[in-house]
Tab-separated table of C-alpha atoms and ligand atoms in Angstrom:
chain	number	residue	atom	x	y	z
A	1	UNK	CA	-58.279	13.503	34.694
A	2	UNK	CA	-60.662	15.990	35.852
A	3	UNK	CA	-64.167	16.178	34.037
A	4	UNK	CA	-64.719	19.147	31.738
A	5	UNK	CA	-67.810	21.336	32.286
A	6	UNK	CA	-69.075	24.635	31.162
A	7	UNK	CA	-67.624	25.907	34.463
A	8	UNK	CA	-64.451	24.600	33.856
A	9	UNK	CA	-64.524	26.619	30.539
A	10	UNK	CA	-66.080	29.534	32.157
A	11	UNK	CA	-62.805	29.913	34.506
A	12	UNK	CA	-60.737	28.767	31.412
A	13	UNK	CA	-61.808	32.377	29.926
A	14	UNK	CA	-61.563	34.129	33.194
A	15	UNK	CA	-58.105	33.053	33.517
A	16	UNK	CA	-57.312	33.304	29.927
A	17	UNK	CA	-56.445	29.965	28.926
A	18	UNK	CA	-57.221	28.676	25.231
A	19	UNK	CA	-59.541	26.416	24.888
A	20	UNK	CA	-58.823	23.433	21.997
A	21	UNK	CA	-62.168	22.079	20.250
A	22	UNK	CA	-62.326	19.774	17.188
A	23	UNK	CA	-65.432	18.176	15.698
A	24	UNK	CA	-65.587	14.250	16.354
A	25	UNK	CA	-68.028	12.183	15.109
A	26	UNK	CA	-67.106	8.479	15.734
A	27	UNK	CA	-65.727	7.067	18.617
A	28	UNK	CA	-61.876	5.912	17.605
A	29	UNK	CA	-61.350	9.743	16.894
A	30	UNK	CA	-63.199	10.900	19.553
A	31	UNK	CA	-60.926	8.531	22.153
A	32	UNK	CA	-57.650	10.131	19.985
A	33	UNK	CA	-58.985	13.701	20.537
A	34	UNK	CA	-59.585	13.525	24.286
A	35	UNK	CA	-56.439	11.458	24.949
A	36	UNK	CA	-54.075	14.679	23.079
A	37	UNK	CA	-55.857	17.163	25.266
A	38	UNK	CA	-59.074	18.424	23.090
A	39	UNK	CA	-61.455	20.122	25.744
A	40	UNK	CA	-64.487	20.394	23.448
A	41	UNK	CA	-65.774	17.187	21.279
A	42	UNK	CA	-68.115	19.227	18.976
A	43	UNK	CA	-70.660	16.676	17.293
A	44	UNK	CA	-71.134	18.879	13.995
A	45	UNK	CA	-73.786	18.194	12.038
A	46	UNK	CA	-71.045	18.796	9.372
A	47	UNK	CA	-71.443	15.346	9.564
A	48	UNK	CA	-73.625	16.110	6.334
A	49	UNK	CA	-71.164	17.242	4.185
A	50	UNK	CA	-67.823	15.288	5.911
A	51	UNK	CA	-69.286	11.724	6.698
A	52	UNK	CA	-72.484	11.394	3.929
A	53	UNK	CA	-71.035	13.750	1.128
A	54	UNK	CA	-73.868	15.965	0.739
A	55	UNK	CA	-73.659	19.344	-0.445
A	56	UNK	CA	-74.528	21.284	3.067
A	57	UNK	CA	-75.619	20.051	6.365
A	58	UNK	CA	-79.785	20.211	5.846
A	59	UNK	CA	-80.359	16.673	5.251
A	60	UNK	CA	-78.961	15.551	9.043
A	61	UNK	CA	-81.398	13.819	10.760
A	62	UNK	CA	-81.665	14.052	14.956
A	63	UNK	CA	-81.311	10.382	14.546
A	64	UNK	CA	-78.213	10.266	12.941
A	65	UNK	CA	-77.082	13.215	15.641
A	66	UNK	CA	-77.716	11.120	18.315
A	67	UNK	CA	-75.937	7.886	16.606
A	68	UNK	CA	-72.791	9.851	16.162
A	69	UNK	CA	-73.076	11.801	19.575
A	70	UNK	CA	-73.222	8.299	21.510
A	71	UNK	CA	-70.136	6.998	20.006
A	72	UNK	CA	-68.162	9.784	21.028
A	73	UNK	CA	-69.580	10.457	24.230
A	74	UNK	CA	-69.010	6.407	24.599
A	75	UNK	CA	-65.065	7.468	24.111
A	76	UNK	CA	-64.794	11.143	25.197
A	77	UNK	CA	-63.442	10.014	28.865
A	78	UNK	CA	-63.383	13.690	30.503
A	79	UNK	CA	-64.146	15.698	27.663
A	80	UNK	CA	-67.221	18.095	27.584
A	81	UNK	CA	-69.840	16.523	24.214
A	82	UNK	CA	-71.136	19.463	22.585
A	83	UNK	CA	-73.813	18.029	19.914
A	84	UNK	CA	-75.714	20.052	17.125
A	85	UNK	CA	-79.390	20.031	16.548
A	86	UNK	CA	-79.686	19.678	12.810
A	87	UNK	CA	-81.948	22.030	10.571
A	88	UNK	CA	-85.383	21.995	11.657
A	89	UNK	CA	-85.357	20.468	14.656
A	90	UNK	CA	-85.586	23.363	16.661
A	91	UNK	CA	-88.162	25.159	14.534
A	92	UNK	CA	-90.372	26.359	17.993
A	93	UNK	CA	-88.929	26.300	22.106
A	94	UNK	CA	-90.971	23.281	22.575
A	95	UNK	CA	-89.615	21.495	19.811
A	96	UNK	CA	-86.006	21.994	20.358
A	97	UNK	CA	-86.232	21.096	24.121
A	98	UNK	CA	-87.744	17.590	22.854
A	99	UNK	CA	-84.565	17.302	20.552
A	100	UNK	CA	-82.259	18.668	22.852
A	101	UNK	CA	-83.483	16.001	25.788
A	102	UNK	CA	-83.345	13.488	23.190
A	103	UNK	CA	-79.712	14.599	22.074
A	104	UNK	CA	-79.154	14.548	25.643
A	105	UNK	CA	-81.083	11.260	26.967
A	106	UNK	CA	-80.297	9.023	23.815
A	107	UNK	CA	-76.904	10.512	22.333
A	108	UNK	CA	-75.234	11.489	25.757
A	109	UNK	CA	-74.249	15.236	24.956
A	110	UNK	CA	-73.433	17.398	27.729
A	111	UNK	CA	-74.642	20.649	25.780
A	112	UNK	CA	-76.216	21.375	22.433
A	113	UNK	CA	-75.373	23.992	19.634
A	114	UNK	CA	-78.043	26.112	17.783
A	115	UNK	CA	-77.579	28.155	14.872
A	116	UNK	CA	-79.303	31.772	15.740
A	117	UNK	CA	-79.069	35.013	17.680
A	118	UNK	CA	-82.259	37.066	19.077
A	119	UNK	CA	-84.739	34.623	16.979
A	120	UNK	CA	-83.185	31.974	19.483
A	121	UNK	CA	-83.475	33.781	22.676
A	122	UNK	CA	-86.901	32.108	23.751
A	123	UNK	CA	-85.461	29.158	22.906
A	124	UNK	CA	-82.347	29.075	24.635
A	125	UNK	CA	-84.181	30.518	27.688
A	126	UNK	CA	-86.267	27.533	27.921
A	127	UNK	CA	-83.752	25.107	27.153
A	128	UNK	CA	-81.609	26.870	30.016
A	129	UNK	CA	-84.211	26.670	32.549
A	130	UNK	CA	-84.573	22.551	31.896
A	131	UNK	CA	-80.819	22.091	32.609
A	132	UNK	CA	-80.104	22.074	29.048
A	133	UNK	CA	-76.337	23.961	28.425
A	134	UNK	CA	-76.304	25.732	25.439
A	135	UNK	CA	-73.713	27.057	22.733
A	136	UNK	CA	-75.255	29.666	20.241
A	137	UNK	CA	-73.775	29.421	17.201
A	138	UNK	CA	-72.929	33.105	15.209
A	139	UNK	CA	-71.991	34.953	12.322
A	140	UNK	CA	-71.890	32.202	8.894
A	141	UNK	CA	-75.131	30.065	9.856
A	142	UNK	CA	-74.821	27.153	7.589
A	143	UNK	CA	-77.815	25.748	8.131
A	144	UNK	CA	-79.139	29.109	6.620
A	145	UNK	CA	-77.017	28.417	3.569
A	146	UNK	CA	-79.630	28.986	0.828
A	147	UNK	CA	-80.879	32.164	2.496
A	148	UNK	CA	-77.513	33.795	3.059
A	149	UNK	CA	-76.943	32.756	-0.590
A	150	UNK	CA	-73.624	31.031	-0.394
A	151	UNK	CA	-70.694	30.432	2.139
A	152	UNK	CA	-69.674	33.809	2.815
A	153	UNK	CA	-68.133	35.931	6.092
A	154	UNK	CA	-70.754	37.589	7.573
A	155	UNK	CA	-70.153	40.957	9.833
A	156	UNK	CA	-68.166	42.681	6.810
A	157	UNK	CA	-70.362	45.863	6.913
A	158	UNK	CA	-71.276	48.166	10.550
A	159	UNK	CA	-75.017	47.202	10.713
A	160	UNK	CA	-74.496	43.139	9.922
A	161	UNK	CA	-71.573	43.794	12.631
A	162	UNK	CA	-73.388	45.581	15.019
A	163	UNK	CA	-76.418	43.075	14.733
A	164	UNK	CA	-73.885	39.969	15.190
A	165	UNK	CA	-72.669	41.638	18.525
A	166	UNK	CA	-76.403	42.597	19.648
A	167	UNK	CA	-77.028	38.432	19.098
A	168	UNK	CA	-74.078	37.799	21.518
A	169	UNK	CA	-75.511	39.621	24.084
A	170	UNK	CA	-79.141	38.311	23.483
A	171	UNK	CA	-78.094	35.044	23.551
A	172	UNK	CA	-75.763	35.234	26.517
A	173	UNK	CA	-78.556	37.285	28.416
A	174	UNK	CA	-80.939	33.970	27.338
A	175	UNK	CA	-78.744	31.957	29.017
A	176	UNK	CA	-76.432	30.523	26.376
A	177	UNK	CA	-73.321	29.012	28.060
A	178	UNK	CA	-70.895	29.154	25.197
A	179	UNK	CA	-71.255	31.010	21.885
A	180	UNK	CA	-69.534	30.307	18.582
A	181	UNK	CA	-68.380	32.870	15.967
A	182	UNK	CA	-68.409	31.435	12.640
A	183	UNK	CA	-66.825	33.467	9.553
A	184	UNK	CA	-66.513	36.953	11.345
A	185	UNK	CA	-63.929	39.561	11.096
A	186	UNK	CA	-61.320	39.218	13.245
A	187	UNK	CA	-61.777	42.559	14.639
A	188	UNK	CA	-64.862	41.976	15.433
A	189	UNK	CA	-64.844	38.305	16.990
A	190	UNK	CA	-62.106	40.478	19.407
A	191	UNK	CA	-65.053	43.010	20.443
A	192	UNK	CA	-67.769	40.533	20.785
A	193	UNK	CA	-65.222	38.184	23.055
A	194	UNK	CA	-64.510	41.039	24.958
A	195	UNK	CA	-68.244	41.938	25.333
A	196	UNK	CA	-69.608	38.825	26.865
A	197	UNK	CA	-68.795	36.857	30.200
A	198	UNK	CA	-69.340	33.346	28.481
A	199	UNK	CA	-66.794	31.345	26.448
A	200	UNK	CA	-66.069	32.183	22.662
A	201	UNK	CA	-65.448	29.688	19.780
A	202	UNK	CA	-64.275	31.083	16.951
A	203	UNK	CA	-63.829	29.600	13.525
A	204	UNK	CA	-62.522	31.710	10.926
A	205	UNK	CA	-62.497	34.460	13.444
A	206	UNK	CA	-59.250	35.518	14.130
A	207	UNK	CA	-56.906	34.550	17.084
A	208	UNK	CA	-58.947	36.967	20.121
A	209	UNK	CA	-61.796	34.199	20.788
A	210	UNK	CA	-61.284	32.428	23.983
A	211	UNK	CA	-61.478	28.978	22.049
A	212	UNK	CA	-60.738	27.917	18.496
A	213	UNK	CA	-62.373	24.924	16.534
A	214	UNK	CA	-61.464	23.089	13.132
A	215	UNK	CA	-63.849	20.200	11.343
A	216	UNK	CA	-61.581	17.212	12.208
A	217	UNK	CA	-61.193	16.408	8.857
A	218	UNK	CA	-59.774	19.503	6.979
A	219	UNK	CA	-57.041	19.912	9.772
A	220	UNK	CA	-55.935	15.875	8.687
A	221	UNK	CA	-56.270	17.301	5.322
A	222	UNK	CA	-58.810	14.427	4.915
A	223	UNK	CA	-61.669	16.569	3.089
A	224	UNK	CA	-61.694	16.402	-0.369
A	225	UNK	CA	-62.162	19.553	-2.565
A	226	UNK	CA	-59.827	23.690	-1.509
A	227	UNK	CA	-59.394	23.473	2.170
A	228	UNK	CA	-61.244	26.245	3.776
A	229	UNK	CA	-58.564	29.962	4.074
A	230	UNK	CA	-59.341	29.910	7.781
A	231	UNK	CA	-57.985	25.811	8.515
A	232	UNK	CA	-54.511	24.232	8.763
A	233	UNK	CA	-53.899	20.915	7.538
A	234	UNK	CA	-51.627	19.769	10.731
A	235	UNK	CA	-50.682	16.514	9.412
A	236	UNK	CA	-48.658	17.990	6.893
A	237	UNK	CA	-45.726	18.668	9.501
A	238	UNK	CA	-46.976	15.516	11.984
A	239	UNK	CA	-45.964	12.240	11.918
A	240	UNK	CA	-49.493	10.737	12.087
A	241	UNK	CA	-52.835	11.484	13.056
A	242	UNK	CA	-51.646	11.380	17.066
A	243	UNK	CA	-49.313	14.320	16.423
A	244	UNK	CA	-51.439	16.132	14.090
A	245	UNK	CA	-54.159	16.573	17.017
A	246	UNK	CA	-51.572	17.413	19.357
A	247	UNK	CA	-49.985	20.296	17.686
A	248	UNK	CA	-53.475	21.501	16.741
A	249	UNK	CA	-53.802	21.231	20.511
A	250	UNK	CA	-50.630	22.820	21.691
A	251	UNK	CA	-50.941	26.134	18.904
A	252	UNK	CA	-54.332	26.622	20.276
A	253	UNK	CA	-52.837	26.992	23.532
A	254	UNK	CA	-49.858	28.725	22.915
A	255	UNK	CA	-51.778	31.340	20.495
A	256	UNK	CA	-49.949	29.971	17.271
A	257	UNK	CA	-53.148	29.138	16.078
A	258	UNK	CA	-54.812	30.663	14.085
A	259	UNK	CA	-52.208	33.164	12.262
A	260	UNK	CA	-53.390	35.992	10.402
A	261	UNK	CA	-53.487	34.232	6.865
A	262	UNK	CA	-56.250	32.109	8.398
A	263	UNK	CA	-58.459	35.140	9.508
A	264	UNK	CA	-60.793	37.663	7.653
B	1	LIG	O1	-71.092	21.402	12.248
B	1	LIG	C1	-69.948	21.794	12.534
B	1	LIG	O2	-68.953	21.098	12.429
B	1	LIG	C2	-69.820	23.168	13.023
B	1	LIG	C3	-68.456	23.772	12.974
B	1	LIG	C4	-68.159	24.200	11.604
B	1	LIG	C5	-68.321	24.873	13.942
B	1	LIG	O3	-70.779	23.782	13.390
């Protein structure tokens, strides 16, 4: 099977194919994901909240990152690694391009995901010019959880929407490779896709984004606690975890996924 690379996702968009990504974060999943036809293995520092059962993602370490991100990467065959730098490890440029190489060098990941728009742009631009692929993470910033006060959809009123799309364009004009829409209006995750040349992930926004992703475990209805509005537990109508990821897969593709109940 052919490798996947951001250029393979950049002509994915131009030729309007969906894009499938799931977050993985230990290799026996990871080698499941890749085999049912998962493009993206997102390392989410979710990890937090999914794997250690904290309360949000700010305690992950870039040593646990880069535990989990070689143990997919050691199963993710042709699949592109996408690998989060936790909370503060990206504080100045200089610091996130030593945690990005080390995501990189140590963990394996093909690209790394930062949480940020134009406060970001320096950063991405340096990380771009040392080879480093980049996804820049949008809208809901959970690792700003205590700041935005809560888990809530951001881009609700014109100026927080009009400052989400201005992001895009910084970041894609930084050099960002990918950016990911978290918790946005549907209508507006449509405009901002449109907008940009590069690859959009959406999650909770709507069914226009060139690429959809789910946390792994609340589409196995795994996670404990109200499953988020915007996921679908897809083992509920599978026969096992196999099928589960494959239909997840195939009503990416298709546009099945996600309907309108699961969008804002
Ligand atoms: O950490 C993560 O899993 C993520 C997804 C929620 C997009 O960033």
């Amino acid at each position: 099977m052919k490798h996947i690379t951001t250029s393979t996702l950049q002509k994915m968009k131009q030729a309007g194919e969906k894009i499938a990504c799931l977050t993985a974060y230990d290799a026996s999943f990871a080698q499941i994901l890749a085999e049912e036809g998962v493009d993206i293995l997102l390392v989410g520092d979710s990890l937090g909240m999914i794997l250690q059962g904290r309360d949000s993602t700010l305690p992950v370490t870039l040593d646990e990152m880069i535990y989990h991100t070689h143990m997919v990467r050691t199963a993710s065959q042709h699949t592109l690694v996408m690998a989060d730098l936790p909370f503060m490890t990206y504080a100045t440029p200089v610091q996130a391009l030593t945690s990005a190489g080390r995501l990189m060098k140590e963990g394996g990941a093909h690209m790394v995901k930062l949480e940020g728009g134009a406060l970001m742009v320096e950063t991405a631009g340096l990380l771009a010019e040392h080879g480093i692929p980049v996804c820049a993470h949008l809208g809901l910033l959970p690792q700003s959880v205590n700041k935005l006060g809560g888990y809530k959809v951001q881009g609700r009123d014109e100026k927080q929407a009009e400052a989400i799309l201005l992001d895009a364009r910084a970041m894609e004009d930084a050099g960002a490779d990918i950016l990911l829409l978290e918790c946005v209006p549907a209508l507006l995750a449509a405009e901002i896709t449109a907008a940009v040349d590069v690859p959009v992930i959406g999650i909770g926004a709507g069914s226009r984004c060139d690429a959809q992703v789910l946390v792994l475990y609340d589409m196995l209805g795994i996670t404990p606690g109200k499953r988020p509005r915007f996921s679908k537990d897809f083992l509920q109508e599978a026969d096992d975890i196999r099928g589960a990821v494959r239909a997840y897969v195939q009503a990416v593709k298709n546009g099945r996924f996600p309907a309108d109940e699961h969008a804002f």
